[in-house]
């Protein structure tokens, strides 16, 4: 069974959020939706749910889309972030959002493109996560090799130390015998 993806629509205008929600019907996977109309609602949803996709308006008054993007980048880096807005008519501004870390953007007057943008972003995000996973696995493997080398070195040193201690312990009976002989000789001298 395919997992259900959790999508958050972050828009201060309920009518726009409804239009975005309707445009998602063409997605080829199961999903559930949470709505957030301000920054505190967005933070609450992010804390309470395991969010996969965040669709954010660029110009939410109390906590802008760019601020939401910064939050996602720092606290929830595996969330796919897409701007769905009416204010990004400027190509330069749209490019800046992508450079800032958004996975894509769709204009509200062209919501029919949203499912394709989401699928493309998820595909790119999946490849990126696979690369990150491979890097983490390789880093883990190297750390395990390093840990194994360090453990072997530690065991060698411990073995050497224990061997020295055993040699010293083995020499104790001889030392005690010599001490007894010395005492015996000293006691004979004192009696004389």
JSON list of C-alpha atoms in Angstrom, two decimals:
[
{"chain": "A", "resi": 1, "resn": "UNK", "atom": "CA", "xyz": [0.00, 0.00, 0.00]},
{"chain": "A", "resi": 2, "resn": "UNK", "atom": "CA", "xyz": [1.32, 3.40, -0.96]},
{"chain": "A", "resi": 3, "resn": "UNK", "atom": "CA", "xyz": [2.01, 5.79, 1.93]},
{"chain": "A", "resi": 4, "resn": "UNK", "atom": "CA", "xyz": [-0.22, 8.82, 2.33]},
{"chain": "A", "resi": 5, "resn": "UNK", "atom": "CA", "xyz": [1.67, 12.06, 1.81]},
{"chain": "A", "resi": 6, "resn": "UNK", "atom": "CA", "xyz": [0.91, 15.02, 4.02]},
{"chain": "A", "resi": 7, "resn": "UNK", "atom": "CA", "xyz": [0.49, 18.34, 2.22]},
{"chain": "A", "resi": 8, "resn": "UNK", "atom": "CA", "xyz": [0.25, 21.71, 3.97]},
{"chain": "A", "resi": 9, "resn": "UNK", "atom": "CA", "xyz": [-1.35, 24.65, 2.19]},
{"chain": "A", "resi": 10, "resn": "UNK", "atom": "CA", "xyz": [-0.04, 27.88, 3.71]},
{"chain": "A", "resi": 11, "resn": "UNK", "atom": "CA", "xyz": [-2.13, 30.80, 2.49]},
{"chain": "A", "resi": 12, "resn": "UNK", "atom": "CA", "xyz": [-3.80, 33.63, 4.36]},
{"chain": "A", "resi": 13, "resn": "UNK", "atom": "CA", "xyz": [-6.76, 33.69, 1.94]},
{"chain": "A", "resi": 14, "resn": "UNK", "atom": "CA", "xyz": [-9.17, 30.77, 2.52]},
{"chain": "A", "resi": 15, "resn": "UNK", "atom": "CA", "xyz": [-10.61, 31.06, -1.00]},
{"chain": "A", "resi": 16, "resn": "UNK", "atom": "CA", "xyz": [-7.14, 30.65, -2.52]},
{"chain": "A", "resi": 17, "resn": "UNK", "atom": "CA", "xyz": [-6.42, 27.71, -0.24]},
{"chain": "A", "resi": 18, "resn": "UNK", "atom": "CA", "xyz": [-9.64, 26.07, -1.49]},
{"chain": "A", "resi": 19, "resn": "UNK", "atom": "CA", "xyz": [-8.62, 26.64, -5.14]},
{"chain": "A", "resi": 20, "resn": "UNK", "atom": "CA", "xyz": [-5.18, 25.11, -4.44]},
{"chain": "A", "resi": 21, "resn": "UNK", "atom": "CA", "xyz": [-6.82, 22.15, -2.71]},
{"chain": "A", "resi": 22, "resn": "UNK", "atom": "CA", "xyz": [-9.07, 21.50, -5.71]},
{"chain": "A", "resi": 23, "resn": "UNK", "atom": "CA", "xyz": [-6.10, 21.58, -8.09]},
{"chain": "A", "resi": 24, "resn": "UNK", "atom": "CA", "xyz": [-4.45, 18.72, -6.15]},
{"chain": "A", "resi": 25, "resn": "UNK", "atom": "CA", "xyz": [-7.17, 16.24, -7.17]},
{"chain": "A", "resi": 26, "resn": "UNK", "atom": "CA", "xyz": [-5.07, 15.30, -10.20]},
{"chain": "A", "resi": 27, "resn": "UNK", "atom": "CA", "xyz": [-2.18, 14.01, -8.09]},
{"chain": "A", "resi": 28, "resn": "UNK", "atom": "CA", "xyz": [-1.58, 10.29, -8.68]},
{"chain": "A", "resi": 29, "resn": "UNK", "atom": "CA", "xyz": [-0.96, 9.46, -5.01]},
{"chain": "A", "resi": 30, "resn": "UNK", "atom": "CA", "xyz": [-2.91, 9.49, -1.76]},
{"chain": "A", "resi": 31, "resn": "UNK", "atom": "CA", "xyz": [-2.60, 12.57, 0.39]},
{"chain": "A", "resi": 32, "resn": "UNK", "atom": "CA", "xyz": [-4.08, 14.43, 3.30]},
{"chain": "A", "resi": 33, "resn": "UNK", "atom": "CA", "xyz": [-4.16, 18.18, 3.62]},
{"chain": "A", "resi": 34, "resn": "UNK", "atom": "CA", "xyz": [-3.66, 20.60, 6.48]},
{"chain": "A", "resi": 35, "resn": "UNK", "atom": "CA", "xyz": [-4.38, 24.30, 6.14]},
{"chain": "A", "resi": 36, "resn": "UNK", "atom": "CA", "xyz": [-2.39, 27.06, 7.79]},
{"chain": "A", "resi": 37, "resn": "UNK", "atom": "CA", "xyz": [-3.46, 30.70, 7.42]},
{"chain": "A", "resi": 38, "resn": "UNK", "atom": "CA", "xyz": [-0.73, 32.32, 9.55]},
{"chain": "A", "resi": 39, "resn": "UNK", "atom": "CA", "xyz": [2.73, 31.64, 10.91]},
{"chain": "A", "resi": 40, "resn": "UNK", "atom": "CA", "xyz": [1.65, 30.17, 14.24]},
{"chain": "A", "resi": 41, "resn": "UNK", "atom": "CA", "xyz": [-0.72, 27.72, 12.53]},
{"chain": "A", "resi": 42, "resn": "UNK", "atom": "CA", "xyz": [2.07, 26.72, 10.14]},
{"chain": "A", "resi": 43, "resn": "UNK", "atom": "CA", "xyz": [4.51, 26.09, 12.99]},
{"chain": "A", "resi": 44, "resn": "UNK", "atom": "CA", "xyz": [1.89, 24.06, 14.85]},
{"chain": "A", "resi": 45, "resn": "UNK", "atom": "CA", "xyz": [1.17, 21.85, 11.83]},
{"chain": "A", "resi": 46, "resn": "UNK", "atom": "CA", "xyz": [4.89, 21.31, 11.22]},
{"chain": "A", "resi": 47, "resn": "UNK", "atom": "CA", "xyz": [5.38, 20.28, 14.86]},
{"chain": "A", "resi": 48, "resn": "UNK", "atom": "CA", "xyz": [2.36, 17.96, 14.97]},
{"chain": "A", "resi": 49, "resn": "UNK", "atom": "CA", "xyz": [2.45, 16.30, 11.55]},
{"chain": "A", "resi": 50, "resn": "UNK", "atom": "CA", "xyz": [5.04, 14.58, 9.42]},
{"chain": "A", "resi": 51, "resn": "UNK", "atom": "CA", "xyz": [4.81, 16.97, 6.47]},
{"chain": "A", "resi": 52, "resn": "UNK", "atom": "CA", "xyz": [5.97, 15.95, 3.00]},
{"chain": "A", "resi": 53, "resn": "UNK", "atom": "CA", "xyz": [5.00, 18.98, 0.91]},
{"chain": "A", "resi": 54, "resn": "UNK", "atom": "CA", "xyz": [4.46, 22.62, 1.79]},
{"chain": "A", "resi": 55, "resn": "UNK", "atom": "CA", "xyz": [2.60, 24.81, -0.70]},
{"chain": "A", "resi": 56, "resn": "UNK", "atom": "CA", "xyz": [3.12, 28.41, 0.42]},
{"chain": "A", "resi": 57, "resn": "UNK", "atom": "CA", "xyz": [1.91, 31.81, -0.67]},
{"chain": "A", "resi": 58, "resn": "UNK", "atom": "CA", "xyz": [4.73, 34.29, -1.05]},
{"chain": "A", "resi": 59, "resn": "UNK", "atom": "CA", "xyz": [3.01, 37.17, 0.73]},
{"chain": "A", "resi": 60, "resn": "UNK", "atom": "CA", "xyz": [1.37, 35.97, 3.94]},
{"chain": "A", "resi": 61, "resn": "UNK", "atom": "CA", "xyz": [1.34, 39.08, 6.18]},
{"chain": "A", "resi": 62, "resn": "UNK", "atom": "CA", "xyz": [2.58, 37.85, 9.58]},
{"chain": "A", "resi": 63, "resn": "UNK", "atom": "CA", "xyz": [5.06, 35.20, 8.38]},
{"chain": "A", "resi": 64, "resn": "UNK", "atom": "CA", "xyz": [6.01, 35.49, 4.73]},
{"chain": "A", "resi": 65, "resn": "UNK", "atom": "CA", "xyz": [6.60, 32.65, 2.34]},
{"chain": "A", "resi": 66, "resn": "UNK", "atom": "CA", "xyz": [10.33, 33.39, 2.41]},
{"chain": "A", "resi": 67, "resn": "UNK", "atom": "CA", "xyz": [10.33, 33.15, 6.20]},
{"chain": "A", "resi": 68, "resn": "UNK", "atom": "CA", "xyz": [8.48, 29.84, 5.93]},
{"chain": "A", "resi": 69, "resn": "UNK", "atom": "CA", "xyz": [11.10, 28.64, 3.43]},
{"chain": "A", "resi": 70, "resn": "UNK", "atom": "CA", "xyz": [13.92, 29.54, 5.84]},
{"chain": "A", "resi": 71, "resn": "UNK", "atom": "CA", "xyz": [12.15, 27.63, 8.61]},
{"chain": "A", "resi": 72, "resn": "UNK", "atom": "CA", "xyz": [11.78, 24.58, 6.36]},
{"chain": "A", "resi": 73, "resn": "UNK", "atom": "CA", "xyz": [15.40, 24.69, 5.21]},
{"chain": "A", "resi": 74, "resn": "UNK", "atom": "CA", "xyz": [16.75, 24.80, 8.75]},
{"chain": "A", "resi": 75, "resn": "UNK", "atom": "CA", "xyz": [14.29, 22.67, 10.71]},
{"chain": "A", "resi": 76, "resn": "UNK", "atom": "CA", "xyz": [12.60, 20.39, 8.17]},
{"chain": "A", "resi": 77, "resn": "UNK", "atom": "CA", "xyz": [15.04, 19.94, 5.27]},
{"chain": "A", "resi": 78, "resn": "UNK", "atom": "CA", "xyz": [13.24, 16.95, 3.74]},
{"chain": "A", "resi": 79, "resn": "UNK", "atom": "CA", "xyz": [9.99, 18.85, 3.18]},
{"chain": "A", "resi": 80, "resn": "UNK", "atom": "CA", "xyz": [9.36, 19.73, -0.46]},
{"chain": "A", "resi": 81, "resn": "UNK", "atom": "CA", "xyz": [8.62, 23.47, -0.59]},
{"chain": "A", "resi": 82, "resn": "UNK", "atom": "CA", "xyz": [6.71, 25.03, -3.49]},
{"chain": "A", "resi": 83, "resn": "UNK", "atom": "CA", "xyz": [5.53, 28.61, -3.79]},
{"chain": "A", "resi": 84, "resn": "UNK", "atom": "CA", "xyz": [1.94, 28.90, -5.00]},
{"chain": "A", "resi": 85, "resn": "UNK", "atom": "CA", "xyz": [1.37, 32.59, -5.35]},
{"chain": "A", "resi": 86, "resn": "UNK", "atom": "CA", "xyz": [-0.04, 35.45, -7.35]},
{"chain": "A", "resi": 87, "resn": "UNK", "atom": "CA", "xyz": [2.81, 37.82, -6.58]},
{"chain": "A", "resi": 88, "resn": "UNK", "atom": "CA", "xyz": [5.68, 36.15, -8.40]},
{"chain": "A", "resi": 89, "resn": "UNK", "atom": "CA", "xyz": [4.98, 37.66, -11.81]},
{"chain": "A", "resi": 90, "resn": "UNK", "atom": "CA", "xyz": [8.57, 38.87, -11.86]},
{"chain": "A", "resi": 91, "resn": "UNK", "atom": "CA", "xyz": [10.91, 36.22, -13.32]},
{"chain": "A", "resi": 92, "resn": "UNK", "atom": "CA", "xyz": [13.83, 37.56, -11.30]},
{"chain": "A", "resi": 93, "resn": "UNK", "atom": "CA", "xyz": [11.88, 37.19, -8.06]},
{"chain": "A", "resi": 94, "resn": "UNK", "atom": "CA", "xyz": [10.81, 33.68, -9.07]},
{"chain": "A", "resi": 95, "resn": "UNK", "atom": "CA", "xyz": [14.45, 32.75, -9.73]},
{"chain": "A", "resi": 96, "resn": "UNK", "atom": "CA", "xyz": [15.44, 34.14, -6.33]},
{"chain": "A", "resi": 97, "resn": "UNK", "atom": "CA", "xyz": [12.93, 31.85, -4.61]},
{"chain": "A", "resi": 98, "resn": "UNK", "atom": "CA", "xyz": [14.43, 28.82, -6.33]},
{"chain": "A", "resi": 99, "resn": "UNK", "atom": "CA", "xyz": [17.93, 29.96, -5.40]},
{"chain": "A", "resi": 100, "resn": "UNK", "atom": "CA", "xyz": [16.71, 30.43, -1.82]},
{"chain": "A", "resi": 101, "resn": "UNK", "atom": "CA", "xyz": [15.81, 26.74, -1.73]},
{"chain": "A", "resi": 102, "resn": "UNK", "atom": "CA", "xyz": [12.25, 26.37, -3.00]},
{"chain": "A", "resi": 103, "resn": "UNK", "atom": "CA", "xyz": [11.62, 23.29, -5.12]},
{"chain": "A", "resi": 104, "resn": "UNK", "atom": "CA", "xyz": [9.37, 25.20, -7.49]},
{"chain": "A", "resi": 105, "resn": "UNK", "atom": "CA", "xyz": [6.67, 27.78, -7.91]},
{"chain": "A", "resi": 106, "resn": "UNK", "atom": "CA", "xyz": [3.27, 28.05, -9.56]},
{"chain": "A", "resi": 107, "resn": "UNK", "atom": "CA", "xyz": [1.22, 31.15, -10.18]},
{"chain": "A", "resi": 108, "resn": "UNK", "atom": "CA", "xyz": [-2.29, 31.07, -8.72]},
{"chain": "A", "resi": 109, "resn": "UNK", "atom": "CA", "xyz": [-3.82, 31.90, -12.08]},
{"chain": "A", "resi": 110, "resn": "UNK", "atom": "CA", "xyz": [-2.17, 28.75, -13.50]},
{"chain": "A", "resi": 111, "resn": "UNK", "atom": "CA", "xyz": [-2.97, 26.11, -10.85]},
{"chain": "A", "resi": 112, "resn": "UNK", "atom": "CA", "xyz": [-3.44, 23.39, -13.48]},
{"chain": "A", "resi": 113, "resn": "UNK", "atom": "CA", "xyz": [0.39, 23.12, -13.52]},
{"chain": "A", "resi": 114, "resn": "UNK", "atom": "CA", "xyz": [0.62, 22.47, -9.77]},
{"chain": "A", "resi": 115, "resn": "UNK", "atom": "CA", "xyz": [0.38, 18.63, -9.85]},
{"chain": "A", "resi": 116, "resn": "UNK", "atom": "CA", "xyz": [3.20, 18.40, -12.42]},
{"chain": "A", "resi": 117, "resn": "UNK", "atom": "CA", "xyz": [5.39, 20.83, -10.45]},
{"chain": "A", "resi": 118, "resn": "UNK", "atom": "CA", "xyz": [4.80, 18.78, -7.29]},
{"chain": "A", "resi": 119, "resn": "UNK", "atom": "CA", "xyz": [5.67, 15.50, -9.04]},
{"chain": "A", "resi": 120, "resn": "UNK", "atom": "CA", "xyz": [8.80, 17.01, -10.58]},
{"chain": "A", "resi": 121, "resn": "UNK", "atom": "CA", "xyz": [9.88, 18.44, -7.22]},
{"chain": "A", "resi": 122, "resn": "UNK", "atom": "CA", "xyz": [9.29, 15.12, -5.46]},
{"chain": "A", "resi": 123, "resn": "UNK", "atom": "CA", "xyz": [11.33, 13.33, -8.11]},
{"chain": "A", "resi": 124, "resn": "UNK", "atom": "CA", "xyz": [14.24, 15.77, -7.76]},
{"chain": "A", "resi": 125, "resn": "UNK", "atom": "CA", "xyz": [13.89, 15.66, -3.97]},
{"chain": "A", "resi": 126, "resn": "UNK", "atom": "CA", "xyz": [13.92, 11.86, -4.03]},
{"chain": "A", "resi": 127, "resn": "UNK", "atom": "CA", "xyz": [17.13, 11.83, -6.07]},
{"chain": "A", "resi": 128, "resn": "UNK", "atom": "CA", "xyz": [18.66, 14.40, -3.72]},
{"chain": "A", "resi": 129, "resn": "UNK", "atom": "CA", "xyz": [17.66, 12.36, -0.67]},
{"chain": "A", "resi": 130, "resn": "UNK", "atom": "CA", "xyz": [19.13, 9.25, -2.28]},
{"chain": "A", "resi": 131, "resn": "UNK", "atom": "CA", "xyz": [22.41, 11.10, -2.78]},
{"chain": "A", "resi": 132, "resn": "UNK", "atom": "CA", "xyz": [22.32, 12.32, 0.82]},
{"chain": "A", "resi": 133, "resn": "UNK", "atom": "CA", "xyz": [21.51, 8.80, 2.00]},
{"chain": "A", "resi": 134, "resn": "UNK", "atom": "CA", "xyz": [24.40, 7.36, -0.02]},
{"chain": "A", "resi": 135, "resn": "UNK", "atom": "CA", "xyz": [26.74, 10.02, 1.44]},
{"chain": "A", "resi": 136, "resn": "UNK", "atom": "CA", "xyz": [25.54, 9.22, 4.96]},
{"chain": "A", "resi": 137, "resn": "UNK", "atom": "CA", "xyz": [25.96, 5.48, 4.40]},
{"chain": "A", "resi": 138, "resn": "UNK", "atom": "CA", "xyz": [29.48, 6.02, 3.04]},
{"chain": "A", "resi": 139, "resn": "UNK", "atom": "CA", "xyz": [30.32, 8.31, 5.96]},
{"chain": "A", "resi": 140, "resn": "UNK", "atom": "CA", "xyz": [28.94, 5.71, 8.37]},
{"chain": "A", "resi": 141, "resn": "UNK", "atom": "CA", "xyz": [30.93, 2.94, 6.66]},
{"chain": "A", "resi": 142, "resn": "UNK", "atom": "CA", "xyz": [34.14, 4.99, 6.90]},
{"chain": "A", "resi": 143, "resn": "UNK", "atom": "CA", "xyz": [33.46, 5.79, 10.54]},
{"chain": "A", "resi": 144, "resn": "UNK", "atom": "CA", "xyz": [32.89, 2.09, 11.23]},
{"chain": "A", "resi": 145, "resn": "UNK", "atom": "CA", "xyz": [36.21, 1.24, 9.56]},
{"chain": "A", "resi": 146, "resn": "UNK", "atom": "CA", "xyz": [37.90, 3.98, 11.57]},
{"chain": "A", "resi": 147, "resn": "UNK", "atom": "CA", "xyz": [36.19, 2.77, 14.73]},
{"chain": "A", "resi": 148, "resn": "UNK", "atom": "CA", "xyz": [37.29, -0.80, 13.99]},
{"chain": "A", "resi": 149, "resn": "UNK", "atom": "CA", "xyz": [40.88, 0.38, 13.41]},
{"chain": "A", "resi": 150, "resn": "UNK", "atom": "CA", "xyz": [40.79, 2.37, 16.66]},
{"chain": "A", "resi": 151, "resn": "UNK", "atom": "CA", "xyz": [39.34, -0.63, 18.52]},
{"chain": "A", "resi": 152, "resn": "UNK", "atom": "CA", "xyz": [42.08, -2.89, 17.15]},
{"chain": "A", "resi": 153, "resn": "UNK", "atom": "CA", "xyz": [44.71, -0.36, 18.20]},
{"chain": "A", "resi": 154, "resn": "UNK", "atom": "CA", "xyz": [43.13, -0.02, 21.64]},
{"chain": "A", "resi": 155, "resn": "UNK", "atom": "CA", "xyz": [42.95, -3.81, 22.04]},
{"chain": "A", "resi": 156, "resn": "UNK", "atom": "CA", "xyz": [46.63, -4.12, 21.02]},
{"chain": "A", "resi": 157, "resn": "UNK", "atom": "CA", "xyz": [47.64, -1.51, 23.59]},
{"chain": "A", "resi": 158, "resn": "UNK", "atom": "CA", "xyz": [45.43, -3.10, 26.25]},
{"chain": "A", "resi": 159, "resn": "UNK", "atom": "CA", "xyz": [46.87, -6.52, 25.49]},
{"chain": "A", "resi": 160, "resn": "UNK", "atom": "CA", "xyz": [50.41, -5.13, 25.78]},
{"chain": "A", "resi": 161, "resn": "UNK", "atom": "CA", "xyz": [49.58, -3.40, 29.09]},
{"chain": "A", "resi": 162, "resn": "UNK", "atom": "CA", "xyz": [47.96, -6.53, 30.49]},
{"chain": "A", "resi": 163, "resn": "UNK", "atom": "CA", "xyz": [50.94, -8.59, 29.38]},
{"chain": "A", "resi": 164, "resn": "UNK", "atom": "CA", "xyz": [53.28, -6.20, 31.22]},
{"chain": "A", "resi": 165, "resn": "UNK", "atom": "CA", "xyz": [51.08, -6.33, 34.29]},
{"chain": "A", "resi": 166, "resn": "UNK", "atom": "CA", "xyz": [51.02, -10.15, 34.15]},
{"chain": "A", "resi": 167, "resn": "UNK", "atom": "CA", "xyz": [54.81, -10.20, 33.92]},
{"chain": "A", "resi": 168, "resn": "UNK", "atom": "CA", "xyz": [54.94, -7.94, 36.93]},
{"chain": "A", "resi": 169, "resn": "UNK", "atom": "CA", "xyz": [52.42, -10.06, 38.82]},
{"chain": "A", "resi": 170, "resn": "UNK", "atom": "CA", "xyz": [54.36, -13.21, 37.86]},
{"chain": "A", "resi": 171, "resn": "UNK", "atom": "CA", "xyz": [57.46, -11.61, 39.37]},
{"chain": "A", "resi": 172, "resn": "UNK", "atom": "CA", "xyz": [55.76, -10.91, 42.72]},
{"chain": "A", "resi": 173, "resn": "UNK", "atom": "CA", "xyz": [56.35, -14.39, 44.24]},
{"chain": "A", "resi": 174, "resn": "UNK", "atom": "CA", "xyz": [60.06, -14.14, 43.36]},
{"chain": "A", "resi": 175, "resn": "UNK", "atom": "CA", "xyz": [60.14, -10.63, 44.85]},
{"chain": "A", "resi": 176, "resn": "UNK", "atom": "CA", "xyz": [58.44, -11.87, 48.04]},
{"chain": "A", "resi": 177, "resn": "UNK", "atom": "CA", "xyz": [60.91, -14.78, 48.27]},
{"chain": "A", "resi": 178, "resn": "UNK", "atom": "CA", "xyz": [63.79, -12.33, 47.96]},
{"chain": "A", "resi": 179, "resn": "UNK", "atom": "CA", "xyz": [62.19, -10.07, 50.60]},
{"chain": "A", "resi": 180, "resn": "UNK", "atom": "CA", "xyz": [61.85, -13.08, 52.95]},
{"chain": "A", "resi": 181, "resn": "UNK", "atom": "CA", "xyz": [65.49, -14.00, 52.38]},
{"chain": "A", "resi": 182, "resn": "UNK", "atom": "CA", "xyz": [66.52, -10.41, 53.01]},
{"chain": "A", "resi": 183, "resn": "UNK", "atom": "CA", "xyz": [64.50, -10.26, 56.26]},
{"chain": "A", "resi": 184, "resn": "UNK", "atom": "CA", "xyz": [65.87, -13.57, 57.34]},
{"chain": "A", "resi": 185, "resn": "UNK", "atom": "CA", "xyz": [69.42, -12.41, 56.70]},
{"chain": "A", "resi": 186, "resn": "UNK", "atom": "CA", "xyz": [68.78, -9.10, 58.42]},
{"chain": "A", "resi": 187, "resn": "UNK", "atom": "CA", "xyz": [67.22, -10.76, 61.39]},
{"chain": "A", "resi": 188, "resn": "UNK", "atom": "CA", "xyz": [70.23, -13.11, 61.67]},
{"chain": "A", "resi": 189, "resn": "UNK", "atom": "CA", "xyz": [72.56, -10.11, 61.58]},
{"chain": "A", "resi": 190, "resn": "UNK", "atom": "CA", "xyz": [70.53, -8.31, 64.25]},
{"chain": "A", "resi": 191, "resn": "UNK", "atom": "CA", "xyz": [70.70, -11.38, 66.53]},
{"chain": "A", "resi": 192, "resn": "UNK", "atom": "CA", "xyz": [74.42, -11.54, 66.15]}
]
